[in-house]
Each structure stands twice: as structure tokens, then as C-alpha cells.
Amino acid sequence: MSARDAIAGVTARFTEHRPAARPVLPDGPLGWSGYAESRARAAERTGEEESVVYGRAVVGDRECVLAAFEFGFLGGSLGGHTGDRLEAAYALAGELRLPLVSLVATGGSRMQEGMIALIQLQRVARASARLRAAGQAQISVLRDPATGGGWATVGAGADVVLALPGAQIGFAGSRVRPVGADPYAYTAEGQLAAGQIDAVVAPDDLPGVLSRWLTALTGTSPAQAAPVPGALSDTGLPATGWDAVEQARATARPRAEAYLDAYFEYRMPLNGDRCGGRDPGLLCGVGLHAGQPVAYAAQCGTATRPAGYRTAARVIRLADRLGLPVLTLVDTPGAANDAEAERAGAGAAIADAFAAVAAARVPVTTLVIGEGGSGGALALAAPDNTHVTQDSYFSVIAPELAAAILKRGPDEVRSTADQLRLRPQDLVELGVARSVVGHAGPQAPTTR
């Protein structure tokens, strides 16, 4: 698929822009013999002057700046003049205060321009950083292939990374990989499983998905706090601490996915920590609530793994940069504490989540919908805007573990639960939670 066919596949409204022209050396900066002829053949074959086309576009009903790679022009490779076009595309997005969508199909840096080609990656990184600082979103769509420096800058450097099914993705292209390397690791599906991309999207679905993402990533200034979700069950307040624990651990209790489905008109998932990990027990993304975009991070009742905390931190920082309020749903017995979690950096990942919440300039709203297990739960809780449902609890430690540490027998676990004052109404009295939430929303005002 050509660059212009790729553009036509997502929009019928595209206005091309071009950077200011500068001289082209016949055989490039290295004087590479035959390079001029190679460029001429590529231009004749594709009708393009370079490997990137960019301009202003409308996808769905949302404006953006769109850049598309022409793989037919020397493998969509990045040379000096490609850098001109990419830098101009990022600058145009910043000037117009629009998100940038990149349709990536590239083999990497252009060999015939040597180090001049390679340093274009620095130009792209600087341009991307400037656009990020300006508060504009970046979305990349990985076509086939997306390899080398183009993947490691324009592709992987975007806030949201989508890919077409079966696309070849990886820093190493097919001709330079180690012998015997697992081919699945270099596919869109393999990168999704490794938490490196957010979704694999069929070509026919791409226009709608991009339109929804462009809507979801457009915040309001200043961001208003996300409304507290209404509770999905009405168990009544627990009489004892152990009653609270049993209600929170009940298998029939509504879980995060049910809360998210009830809260959002639609939601767009963000997948993975970009470090090779993903945690299926923590759902992250951006959704539309009452017509307004809200970022979310929701625990699903399992022990949260390091990749989950890193993904949540990634989403919270993205929301903070784009001016989106954040909703977190707390429901975990605690952080995963097995040897694998320790090797994956559990402590650092939890610290990163605490730091992301603490540093957020946008409002963060938290609802505890089940178990609030120690620091593994607290890492995603807003310090001044946490609410609890009737079938939840929050505790410094699980009652069973507290009893074990205190050398108490199994028959003292229930009384230990009472001593921990972990019931929803206790949390409001202690000033840890602002309200107990029922079907109609918050029911008990803050005591602070």
C-alpha cells in the first residue's frame, strides 16, 4: 500500500504540506555512487519526492496532522530530507495545536546517507519531545514493516501505538536478526503480547478507531474531576470487620470491568508497560463519560504485578500531559510478591505509581470497589479524593497476615479484622475515604 493509499484509507480530507526546499546533492552527503539514480527510480515508481508525505487531515470529525511513510521510496527509509518532512510535521501539529497521527512503514535509516541518515533519529526525537511538551497527543499506526529507527522513534515514541494485523515490527529488520530468532516476537501480535503496542486493528476498522482515539485524547482545560461512579451492588454496611472482608471477597461482587462498562460510553484500552510486560489484572485506557474523556486504571481483584503498576503510571502521566481527569478503581489483595515479581522490579514499579499519582496536576478520583490490600492498593488511590463502596475494605494488611505477624491463632482473625478498622464506615471516620458510595452516588460526607 502506498503512502497516499494509506492516507485515503483513513480520511478523504487531506491537505498536503511541504517543508521549505533545500538543495539535494546528486549522490547524497556521502557521494554514494548510484544514489542519485536510485532516488530517481524511486520517484518514478512512486510519484513521490521523498519517503514521507504529511499534511493536515480530518479523521472522522477530528482534525489532526497526518504523516505517512512511502515504503516504495527506498524502503520508507529515513534520510536528511525525510527528517525535514518529519520535523515539519511535528512542528505543524504544535503550531495548529493538533494531535499527530503517523502511518509508519519503514525499514529504518537510509544506508546511502550514513551517519547523516542516522542522526535524523535525534531530530525526530527532539521534534516529538517539543510536541509532547506542547500537550498534543501522538498516535502511530504500524504498517508492514515498521522496523529500525523509524519504529524506535516515530512508532514506539507515540502515546498510543496501533498496528495492522501481521505487521512486521521490531528494531531489527528481517535481514539483520540473529539466526533462529523467534519470528513471532517481531510481529504485531507478538509485540501486543509483550506490552509494546496498544492494539492490533483491522484496516477496515482503522478509521473508526482513530476517530475515537482522537476524541478520547482531546481534553478540556482546566480538567474537571471525574465523577464518582455509582455502586453496582447494595449489600448494606458491614456490621463487623470480618463481614467487610467477606463482602469484598464475595465471588458474585461486581468487578472492575462491570464498573467501567457502566461508567463509559466507550473506552479505548492502553496495553502494556513498554518494558516487555503486561498485567491482565489491571485495565488501563481512556474512555468517554458524559461526552468528556477520562483516563482510567482499574484493578481487577488479582494481585497487581509490576507491569500493571508501570502501565498505570504511564497512563496517569499521559492524562496529566493531555489535561484529562483520571479515575482509578482499587480492587486487589495486594501487590504480587512472588520471586518473579521481585525480579521484575516490584518495589520500583509501585514507587513509580505512587509518584505518578502524587505528581498529577489533573484531578484523580478513586473508588475502592473490593479489596484494598495494603500499599499495593494505596499506590493507585488519590490522597484526597478516595471513595469506597459498601462491599469494600481497605487495610494496612490482610487480617490473616496481621494475626500471623502478631502470633495470634486462626480463631483471632475475626477480632483482628475489627481492630484494623477496615470497614467502609471506619475509613470515612478515619478520614481515609471521603464517602461511602451507593447506587445513587456518595452517601456519607467527608468528616474532614
GROMACS .gro file of C-alpha atoms in nm:
model
  448
    1MET     CA    1   0.000   0.000   0.000
    2SER     CA    2   0.137   0.340  -0.096
    3ALA     CA    3   0.152   0.633   0.143
    4ARG     CA    4  -0.136   0.804  -0.037
    5ASP     CA    5  -0.345   0.486  -0.033
    6ALA     CA    6  -0.278   0.457   0.341
    7ILE     CA    7  -0.393   0.817   0.387
    8ALA     CA    8  -0.703   0.757   0.174
    9GLY     CA    9  -0.780   0.454   0.390
   10VAL     CA   10  -0.837   0.672   0.697
   11THR     CA   11  -0.954   1.008   0.556
   12ALA     CA   12  -1.098   1.172   0.247
   13ARG     CA   13  -0.994   1.517   0.370
   14PHE     CA   14  -0.619   1.565   0.344
   15THR     CA   15  -0.426   1.882   0.259
   16GLU     CA   16  -0.061   1.815   0.185
   17HIS     CA   17   0.214   2.038   0.325
   18ARG     CA   18   0.579   2.054   0.223
   19PRO     CA   19   0.882   2.186   0.408
   20ALA     CA   20   1.097   2.463   0.266
   21ALA     CA   21   1.307   2.322  -0.018
   22ARG     CA   22   1.682   2.284   0.019
   23PRO     CA   23   1.942   2.159  -0.229
   24VAL     CA   24   1.977   1.787  -0.293
   25LEU     CA   25   2.333   1.666  -0.353
   26PRO     CA   26   2.332   1.432  -0.655
   27ASP     CA   27   2.475   1.131  -0.472
   28GLY     CA   28   2.390   1.247  -0.122
   29PRO     CA   29   2.614   1.364   0.165
   30LEU     CA   30   2.849   1.063   0.127
   31GLY     CA   31   2.878   1.085  -0.251
   32TRP     CA   32   2.743   0.728  -0.268
   33SER     CA   33   2.784   0.609  -0.626
   34GLY     CA   34   2.449   0.542  -0.793
   35TYR     CA   35   2.241   0.701  -0.515
   36ALA     CA   36   2.103   0.969  -0.748
   37GLU     CA   37   1.982   0.703  -0.991
   38SER     CA   38   1.823   0.504  -0.707
   39ARG     CA   39   1.633   0.814  -0.594
   40ALA     CA   40   1.522   0.889  -0.949
   41ARG     CA   41   1.390   0.535  -0.997
   42ALA     CA   42   1.208   0.552  -0.661
   43ALA     CA   43   1.050   0.885  -0.756
   44GLU     CA   44   0.938   0.749  -1.093
   45ARG     CA   45   0.796   0.434  -0.938
   46THR     CA   46   0.605   0.606  -0.654
   47GLY     CA   47   0.541   0.957  -0.778
   48GLU     CA   48   0.694   1.091  -0.455
   49GLU     CA   49   0.999   1.307  -0.393
   50GLU     CA   50   1.073   1.153  -0.053
   51SER     CA   51   0.971   0.868   0.174
   52VAL     CA   52   0.724   1.070   0.386
   53VAL     CA   53   0.407   1.260   0.292
   54TYR     CA   54   0.246   1.485   0.554
   55GLY     CA   55  -0.029   1.742   0.593
   56ARG     CA   56  -0.346   1.844   0.768
   57ALA     CA   57  -0.635   1.595   0.780
   58VAL     CA   58  -0.977   1.524   0.927
   59VAL     CA   59  -1.036   1.171   1.059
   60GLY     CA   60  -1.399   1.115   1.147
   61ASP     CA   61  -1.487   1.460   1.272
   62ARG     CA   62  -1.149   1.530   1.434
   63GLU     CA   63  -0.867   1.736   1.291
   64CYS     CA   64  -0.509   1.614   1.308
   65VAL     CA   65  -0.176   1.631   1.132
   66LEU     CA   66  -0.116   1.312   0.934
   67ALA     CA   67   0.222   1.174   0.822
   68ALA     CA   68   0.253   0.862   0.607
   69PHE     CA   69   0.563   0.670   0.502
   70GLU     CA   70   0.605   0.562   0.139
   71PHE     CA   71   0.774   0.222   0.160
   72GLY     CA   72   0.815   0.213  -0.217
   73PHE     CA   73   1.061   0.502  -0.191
   74LEU     CA   74   1.383   0.328  -0.085
   75GLY     CA   75   1.206   0.115   0.173
   76GLY     CA   76   1.050   0.411   0.351
   77SER     CA   77   1.396   0.485   0.485
   78LEU     CA   78   1.490   0.798   0.677
   79GLY     CA   79   1.740   1.033   0.516
   80GLY     CA   80   1.815   1.400   0.566
   81HIS     CA   81   1.521   1.523   0.360
   82THR     CA   82   1.291   1.270   0.531
   83GLY     CA   83   1.399   1.430   0.859
   84ASP     CA   84   1.299   1.769   0.716
   85ARG     CA   85   0.950   1.641   0.649
   86LEU     CA   86   0.905   1.463   0.981
   87GLU     CA   87   1.032   1.761   1.177
   88ALA     CA   88   0.796   1.987   0.981
   89ALA     CA   89   0.503   1.753   1.052
   90TYR     CA   90   0.565   1.765   1.427
   91ALA     CA   91   0.608   2.144   1.411
   92LEU     CA   92   0.282   2.182   1.216
   93ALA     CA   93   0.096   1.980   1.481
   94GLY     CA   94   0.241   2.203   1.753
   95GLU     CA   95   0.159   2.523   1.564
   96LEU     CA   96  -0.203   2.416   1.498
   97ARG     CA   97  -0.238   2.254   1.843
   98LEU     CA   98  -0.347   1.929   1.683
   99PRO     CA   99  -0.259   1.565   1.753
  100LEU     CA  100  -0.016   1.390   1.517
  101VAL     CA  101  -0.108   1.058   1.353
  102SER     CA  102   0.176   0.868   1.182
  103LEU     CA  103   0.120   0.580   0.940
  104VAL     CA  104   0.455   0.405   0.966
  105ALA     CA  105   0.606   0.173   0.703
  106THR     CA  106   0.985   0.187   0.708
  107GLY     CA  107   1.296  -0.025   0.707
  108GLY     CA  108   1.494   0.228   0.913
  109SER     CA  109   1.776   0.469   0.840
  110ARG     CA  110   1.898   0.518   0.482
  111MET     CA  111   2.229   0.341   0.433
  112GLN     CA  112   2.338   0.560   0.141
  113GLU     CA  113   2.343   0.865   0.370
  114GLY     CA  114   2.536   0.701   0.653
  115MET     CA  115   2.554   0.893   0.980
  116ILE     CA  116   2.363   1.185   0.828
  117ALA     CA  117   2.067   0.948   0.799
  118LEU     CA  118   2.117   0.808   1.149
  119ILE     CA  119   2.117   1.147   1.323
  120GLN     CA  120   1.771   1.214   1.179
  121LEU     CA  121   1.650   0.998   1.467
  122GLN     CA  122   1.772   1.267   1.705
  123ARG     CA  123   1.586   1.531   1.505
  124VAL     CA  124   1.267   1.325   1.522
  125ALA     CA  125   1.312   1.265   1.897
  126ARG     CA  126   1.356   1.639   1.961
  127ALA     CA  127   1.053   1.726   1.749
  128SER     CA  128   0.846   1.464   1.929
  129ALA     CA  129   0.959   1.596   2.269
  130ARG     CA  130   0.861   1.951   2.172
  131LEU     CA  131   0.515   1.836   2.064
  132ARG     CA  132   0.479   1.636   2.386
  133ALA     CA  133   0.571   1.943   2.590
  134ALA     CA  134   0.307   2.140   2.399
  135GLY     CA  135   0.044   1.897   2.527
  136GLN     CA  136  -0.051   1.735   2.197
  137ALA     CA  137  -0.112   1.363   2.157
  138GLN     CA  138   0.080   1.136   1.920
  139ILE     CA  139  -0.067   0.821   1.766
  140SER     CA  140   0.126   0.581   1.545
  141VAL     CA  141  -0.018   0.313   1.319
  142LEU     CA  142   0.237   0.046   1.235
  143ARG     CA  143   0.202  -0.087   0.883
  144ASP     CA  144   0.423  -0.355   0.732
  145PRO     CA  145   0.713  -0.333   0.803
  146ALA     CA  146   0.789  -0.094   1.089
  147THR     CA  147   1.150  -0.158   1.178
  148GLY     CA  148   1.475   0.013   1.271
  149GLY     CA  149   1.495   0.376   1.376
  150GLY     CA  150   1.150   0.458   1.237
  151TRP     CA  151   0.997   0.209   1.480
  152ALA     CA  152   1.222   0.325   1.765
  153THR     CA  153   1.124   0.693   1.724
  154VAL     CA  154   0.804   0.774   1.533
  155GLY     CA  155   0.645   0.435   1.607
  156ALA     CA  156   0.733   0.339   1.964
  157GLY     CA  157   0.764   0.702   2.073
  158ALA     CA  158   0.392   0.772   2.028
  159ASP     CA  159   0.144   0.790   2.316
  160VAL     CA  160  -0.084   0.532   2.150
  161VAL     CA  161   0.064   0.262   1.929
  162LEU     CA  162  -0.168   0.069   1.697
  163ALA     CA  163  -0.068  -0.194   1.440
  164LEU     CA  164  -0.220  -0.370   1.142
  165PRO     CA  165  -0.260  -0.748   1.170
  166GLY     CA  166   0.053  -0.944   1.087
  167ALA     CA  167   0.271  -0.634   1.052
  168GLN     CA  168   0.644  -0.692   1.097
  169ILE     CA  169   0.758  -0.477   1.391
  170GLY     CA  170   1.096  -0.461   1.559
  171PHE     CA  171   1.417  -0.270   1.590
  172ALA     CA  172   1.592  -0.543   1.392
  173GLY     CA  173   1.479  -0.584   1.032
  174SER     CA  174   1.436  -0.928   0.879
  175ARG     CA  175   1.788  -0.936   0.727
  176VAL     CA  176   1.981  -0.846   1.041
  177ARG     CA  177   1.815  -1.058   1.310
  178PRO     CA  178   2.002  -1.332   1.496
  179VAL     CA  179   1.981  -1.673   1.334
  180GLY     CA  180   1.699  -1.873   1.487
  181ALA     CA  181   1.522  -1.569   1.640
  182ASP     CA  182   1.156  -1.638   1.719
  183PRO     CA  183   0.964  -1.475   1.428
  184TYR     CA  184   0.654  -1.421   1.646
  185ALA     CA  185   0.845  -1.168   1.857
  186TYR     CA  186   0.873  -0.944   1.550
  187THR     CA  187   0.500  -0.939   1.465
  188ALA     CA  188   0.220  -0.706   1.569
  189GLU     CA  189   0.062  -0.987   1.768
  190GLY     CA  190   0.389  -1.070   1.943
  191GLN     CA  191   0.452  -0.707   2.031
  192LEU     CA  192   0.097  -0.680   2.170
  193ALA     CA  193   0.156  -0.982   2.393
  194ALA     CA  194   0.480  -0.820   2.513
  195GLY     CA  195   0.307  -0.494   2.609
  196GLN     CA  196   0.484  -0.289   2.340
  197ILE     CA  197   0.176  -0.183   2.145
  198ASP     CA  198  -0.179  -0.100   2.249
  199ALA     CA  199  -0.394  -0.280   1.991
  200VAL     CA  200  -0.396  -0.469   1.664
  201VAL     CA  201  -0.658  -0.309   1.438
  202ALA     CA  202  -0.801  -0.444   1.113
  203PRO     CA  203  -0.767  -0.200   0.820
  204ASP     CA  204  -1.144  -0.162   0.781
  205ASP     CA  205  -1.175  -0.068   1.149
  206LEU     CA  206  -0.887   0.178   1.149
  207PRO     CA  207  -1.077   0.499   1.055
  208GLY     CA  208  -1.329   0.448   1.336
  209VAL     CA  209  -1.064   0.352   1.590
  210LEU     CA  210  -0.851   0.656   1.504
  211SER     CA  211  -1.154   0.884   1.526
  212ARG     CA  212  -1.244   0.752   1.871
  213TRP     CA  213  -0.884   0.785   1.989
  214LEU     CA  214  -0.860   1.143   1.864
  215THR     CA  215  -1.179   1.222   2.056
  216ALA     CA  216  -1.059   1.043   2.369
  217LEU     CA  217  -0.725   1.224   2.375
  218THR     CA  218  -0.869   1.573   2.348
  219GLY     CA  219  -0.903   1.713   2.699
  220THR     CA  220  -1.061   2.029   2.835
  221SER     CA  221  -0.876   2.300   3.023
  222PRO     CA  222  -0.881   2.302   3.316
  223ALA     CA  223  -0.971   1.935   3.365
  224GLN     CA  224  -1.272   1.872   3.588
  225ALA     CA  225  -1.261   1.585   3.837
  226ALA     CA  226  -1.413   1.262   3.708
  227PRO     CA  227  -1.749   1.199   3.880
  228VAL     CA  228  -1.753   0.915   4.131
  229PRO     CA  229  -1.913   0.603   3.978
  230GLY     CA  230  -2.228   0.475   4.142
  231ALA     CA  231  -2.203   0.141   4.322
  232LEU     CA  232  -2.328  -0.165   4.132
  233SER     CA  233  -2.436  -0.354   4.444
  234ASP     CA  234  -2.618  -0.259   4.762
  235THR     CA  235  -2.509  -0.501   5.031
  236GLY     CA  236  -2.556  -0.262   5.319
  237LEU     CA  237  -2.278  -0.156   5.551
  238PRO     CA  238  -2.095  -0.446   5.719
  239ALA     CA  239  -2.152  -0.492   6.091
  240THR     CA  240  -1.801  -0.622   6.167
  241GLY     CA  241  -1.458  -0.603   6.014
  242TRP     CA  242  -1.476  -0.965   5.906
  243ASP     CA  243  -1.815  -0.901   5.743
  244ALA     CA  244  -1.646  -0.630   5.537
  245VAL     CA  245  -1.372  -0.871   5.430
  246GLU     CA  246  -1.621  -1.140   5.331
  247GLN     CA  247  -1.833  -0.893   5.131
  248ALA     CA  248  -1.527  -0.769   4.945
  249ARG     CA  249  -1.411  -1.123   4.869
  250ALA     CA  250  -1.752  -1.250   4.754
  251THR     CA  251  -1.722  -1.409   4.410
  252ALA     CA  252  -2.054  -1.256   4.295
  253ARG     CA  253  -1.943  -0.899   4.372
  254PRO     CA  254  -1.925  -0.666   4.067
  255ARG     CA  255  -1.571  -0.629   3.934
  256ALA     CA  256  -1.382  -0.356   3.752
  257GLU     CA  257  -1.499  -0.443   3.402
  258ALA     CA  258  -1.864  -0.409   3.505
  259TYR     CA  259  -1.793  -0.069   3.661
  260LEU     CA  260  -1.607   0.052   3.352
  261ASP     CA  261  -1.882  -0.069   3.118
  262ALA     CA  262  -2.146   0.111   3.326
  263TYR     CA  263  -1.942   0.432   3.353
  264PHE     CA  264  -1.813   0.486   3.000
  265GLU     CA  265  -1.994   0.540   2.672
  266TYR     CA  266  -1.694   0.373   2.514
  267ARG     CA  267  -1.337   0.310   2.621
  268MET     CA  268  -1.010   0.268   2.436
  269PRO     CA  269  -0.761   0.034   2.605
  270LEU     CA  270  -0.392   0.109   2.658
  271ASN     CA  271  -0.187  -0.207   2.683
  272GLY     CA  272   0.144  -0.283   2.848
  273ASP     CA  273   0.426  -0.110   3.029
  274ARG     CA  274   0.655  -0.062   2.725
  275CYS     CA  275   0.918  -0.265   2.911
  276GLY     CA  276   0.812  -0.606   2.783
  277GLY     CA  277   0.536  -0.669   3.038
  278ARG     CA  278   0.160  -0.658   3.072
  279ASP     CA  279  -0.075  -0.737   3.357
  280PRO     CA  280  -0.421  -0.867   3.253
  281GLY     CA  281  -0.537  -0.794   3.608
  282LEU     CA  282  -0.513  -0.417   3.557
  283LEU     CA  283  -0.722  -0.244   3.289
  284CYS     CA  284  -0.598   0.093   3.160
  285GLY     CA  285  -0.707   0.333   2.890
  286VAL     CA  286  -0.913   0.638   2.809
  287GLY     CA  287  -1.291   0.646   2.778
  288LEU     CA  288  -1.576   0.887   2.722
  289HIS     CA  289  -1.804   0.965   3.019
  290ALA     CA  290  -2.092   1.207   2.962
  291GLY     CA  291  -1.915   1.323   2.650
  292GLN     CA  292  -1.587   1.401   2.830
  293PRO     CA  293  -1.264   1.198   2.806
  294VAL     CA  294  -1.145   1.034   3.128
  295ALA     CA  295  -0.833   0.819   3.171
  296TYR     CA  296  -0.868   0.511   3.388
  297ALA     CA  297  -0.662   0.249   3.570
  298ALA     CA  298  -0.865  -0.032   3.725
  299GLN     CA  299  -0.753  -0.328   3.933
  300CYS     CA  300  -0.949  -0.648   3.868
  301GLY     CA  301  -0.925  -0.828   4.203
  302THR     CA  302  -0.593  -1.003   4.147
  303ALA     CA  303  -0.250  -0.932   4.293
  304THR     CA  304  -0.114  -0.646   4.082
  305ARG     CA  305   0.209  -0.720   3.902
  306PRO     CA  306   0.497  -0.474   3.835
  307ALA     CA  307   0.390  -0.436   3.472
  308GLY     CA  308   0.047  -0.329   3.594
  309TYR     CA  309   0.185  -0.051   3.811
  310ARG     CA  310   0.412   0.068   3.530
  311THR     CA  311   0.122   0.070   3.286
  312ALA     CA  312  -0.094   0.266   3.531
  313ALA     CA  313   0.185   0.519   3.583
  314ARG     CA  314   0.224   0.554   3.207
  315VAL     CA  315  -0.149   0.626   3.165
  316ILE     CA  316  -0.165   0.872   3.456
  317ARG     CA  317   0.130   1.069   3.318
  318LEU     CA  318  -0.025   1.073   2.972
  319ALA     CA  319  -0.352   1.203   3.119
  320ASP     CA  320  -0.163   1.468   3.313
  321ARG     CA  321   0.011   1.590   3.000
  322LEU     CA  322  -0.308   1.598   2.792
  323GLY     CA  323  -0.525   1.752   3.064
  324LEU     CA  324  -0.752   1.450   3.119
  325PRO     CA  325  -0.900   1.366   3.461
  326VAL     CA  326  -0.818   1.022   3.596
  327LEU     CA  327  -1.041   0.756   3.751
  328THR     CA  328  -0.882   0.469   3.942
  329LEU     CA  329  -1.069   0.162   4.068
  330VAL     CA  330  -0.897  -0.016   4.356
  331ASP     CA  331  -0.952  -0.388   4.400
  332THR     CA  332  -0.653  -0.605   4.490
  333PRO     CA  333  -0.546  -0.828   4.777
  334GLY     CA  334  -0.209  -0.653   4.733
  335ALA     CA  335   0.093  -0.632   4.512
  336ALA     CA  336   0.228  -0.957   4.366
  337ASN     CA  337   0.512  -1.072   4.594
  338ASP     CA  338   0.646  -1.382   4.422
  339ALA     CA  339   1.008  -1.413   4.310
  340GLU     CA  340   0.920  -1.326   3.950
  341ALA     CA  341   0.757  -1.001   4.065
  342GLU     CA  342   1.064  -0.911   4.270
  343ARG     CA  343   1.292  -0.976   3.972
  344ALA     CA  344   1.064  -0.757   3.759
  345GLY     CA  345   1.114  -0.465   3.998
  346ALA     CA  346   0.801  -0.468   4.214
  347GLY     CA  347   0.927  -0.204   4.456
  348ALA     CA  348   1.034   0.039   4.185
  349ALA     CA  349   0.710  -0.015   3.991
  350ILE     CA  350   0.494   0.054   4.298
  351ALA     CA  351   0.704   0.362   4.376
  352ASP     CA  352   0.651   0.482   4.019
  353ALA     CA  353   0.274   0.451   4.055
  354PHE     CA  354   0.278   0.642   4.385
  355ALA     CA  355   0.489   0.912   4.219
  356ALA     CA  356   0.260   0.941   3.916
  357VAL     CA  357  -0.048   0.994   4.135
  358ALA     CA  358   0.136   1.233   4.367
  359ALA     CA  359   0.269   1.446   4.080
  360ALA     CA  360  -0.052   1.459   3.878
  361ARG     CA  361  -0.176   1.813   3.815
  362VAL     CA  362  -0.510   1.684   3.686
  363PRO     CA  363  -0.770   1.562   3.938
  364VAL     CA  364  -0.760   1.194   4.030
  365THR     CA  365  -1.077   1.023   4.157
  366THR     CA  366  -1.060   0.682   4.326
  367LEU     CA  367  -1.333   0.432   4.410
  368VAL     CA  368  -1.244   0.123   4.616
  369ILE     CA  369  -1.479  -0.145   4.481
  370GLY     CA  370  -1.348  -0.454   4.663
  371GLU     CA  371  -1.029  -0.541   4.846
  372GLY     CA  372  -0.788  -0.265   4.939
  373GLY     CA  373  -0.480  -0.463   5.024
  374SER     CA  374  -0.202  -0.253   5.175
  375GLY     CA  375   0.042  -0.043   4.969
  376GLY     CA  376  -0.037  -0.241   4.656
  377ALA     CA  377  -0.382  -0.084   4.663
  378LEU     CA  378  -0.285   0.253   4.805
  379ALA     CA  379  -0.043   0.316   4.515
  380LEU     CA  380  -0.342   0.386   4.288
  381ALA     CA  381  -0.553   0.577   4.541
  382ALA     CA  382  -0.599   0.955   4.530
  383PRO     CA  383  -0.476   1.105   4.860
  384ASP     CA  384  -0.768   1.348   4.890
  385ASN     CA  385  -1.042   1.204   4.671
  386THR     CA  386  -1.091   0.837   4.756
  387HIS     CA  387  -1.439   0.687   4.798
  388VAL     CA  388  -1.545   0.336   4.897
  389THR     CA  389  -1.838   0.107   4.819
  390GLN     CA  390  -2.034  -0.079   5.086
  391ASP     CA  391  -1.879  -0.409   4.976
  392SER     CA  392  -1.518  -0.297   5.010
  393TYR     CA  393  -1.248  -0.272   5.273
  394PHE     CA  394  -0.908  -0.103   5.297
  395SER     CA  395  -0.640  -0.221   5.536
  396VAL     CA  396  -0.274  -0.184   5.616
  397ILE     CA  397  -0.256  -0.564   5.587
  398ALA     CA  398  -0.497  -0.856   5.544
  399PRO     CA  399  -0.644  -0.973   5.877
  400GLU     CA  400  -0.500  -1.325   5.838
  401LEU     CA  401  -0.149  -1.189   5.783
  402ALA     CA  402  -0.184  -0.942   6.066
  403ALA     CA  403  -0.283  -1.224   6.302
  404ALA     CA  404   0.011  -1.435   6.185
  405ILE     CA  405   0.257  -1.149   6.241
  406LEU     CA  406   0.113  -1.091   6.588
  407LYS     CA  407   0.137  -1.468   6.659
  408ARG     CA  408  -0.237  -1.499   6.702
  409GLY     CA  409  -0.429  -1.817   6.627
  410PRO     CA  410  -0.686  -1.863   6.347
  411ASP     CA  411  -0.968  -1.806   6.595
  412GLU     CA  412  -0.845  -1.446   6.646
  413VAL     CA  413  -0.852  -1.341   6.279
  414ARG     CA  414  -1.205  -1.200   6.306
  415SER     CA  415  -1.127  -0.987   6.610
  416THR     CA  416  -0.808  -0.868   6.440
  417ALA     CA  417  -1.019  -0.752   6.145
  418ASP     CA  418  -1.225  -0.542   6.388
  419GLN     CA  419  -0.911  -0.394   6.542
  420LEU     CA  420  -0.782  -0.288   6.198
  421ARG     CA  421  -1.092  -0.069   6.147
  422LEU     CA  422  -1.107  -0.155   5.779
  423ARG     CA  423  -1.485  -0.123   5.717
  424PRO     CA  424  -1.611   0.141   5.473
  425GLN     CA  425  -1.768   0.347   5.752
  426ASP     CA  426  -1.444   0.321   5.954
  427LEU     CA  427  -1.247   0.459   5.659
  428VAL     CA  428  -1.473   0.765   5.640
  429GLU     CA  429  -1.446   0.820   6.016
  430LEU     CA  430  -1.067   0.795   5.997
  431GLY     CA  431  -1.058   1.049   5.713
  432VAL     CA  432  -0.905   0.799   5.470
  433ALA     CA  433  -1.214   0.798   5.247
  434ARG     CA  434  -1.444   1.088   5.165
  435SER     CA  435  -1.765   0.888   5.130
  436VAL     CA  436  -1.936   0.553   5.113
  437VAL     CA  437  -2.089   0.519   4.767
  438GLY     CA  438  -2.424   0.354   4.691
  439HIS     CA  439  -2.638   0.324   4.381
  440ALA     CA  440  -2.714   0.696   4.390
  441GLY     CA  441  -2.352   0.802   4.438
  442PRO     CA  442  -2.169   0.929   4.751
  443GLN     CA  443  -2.380   0.883   5.065
  444ALA     CA  444  -2.166   0.996   5.356
  445PRO     CA  445  -1.995   1.337   5.352
  446THR     CA  446  -1.632   1.373   5.438
  447THR     CA  447  -1.554   1.418   5.807
  448ARG     CA  448  -1.252   1.639   5.724
   0.00000   0.00000   0.00000
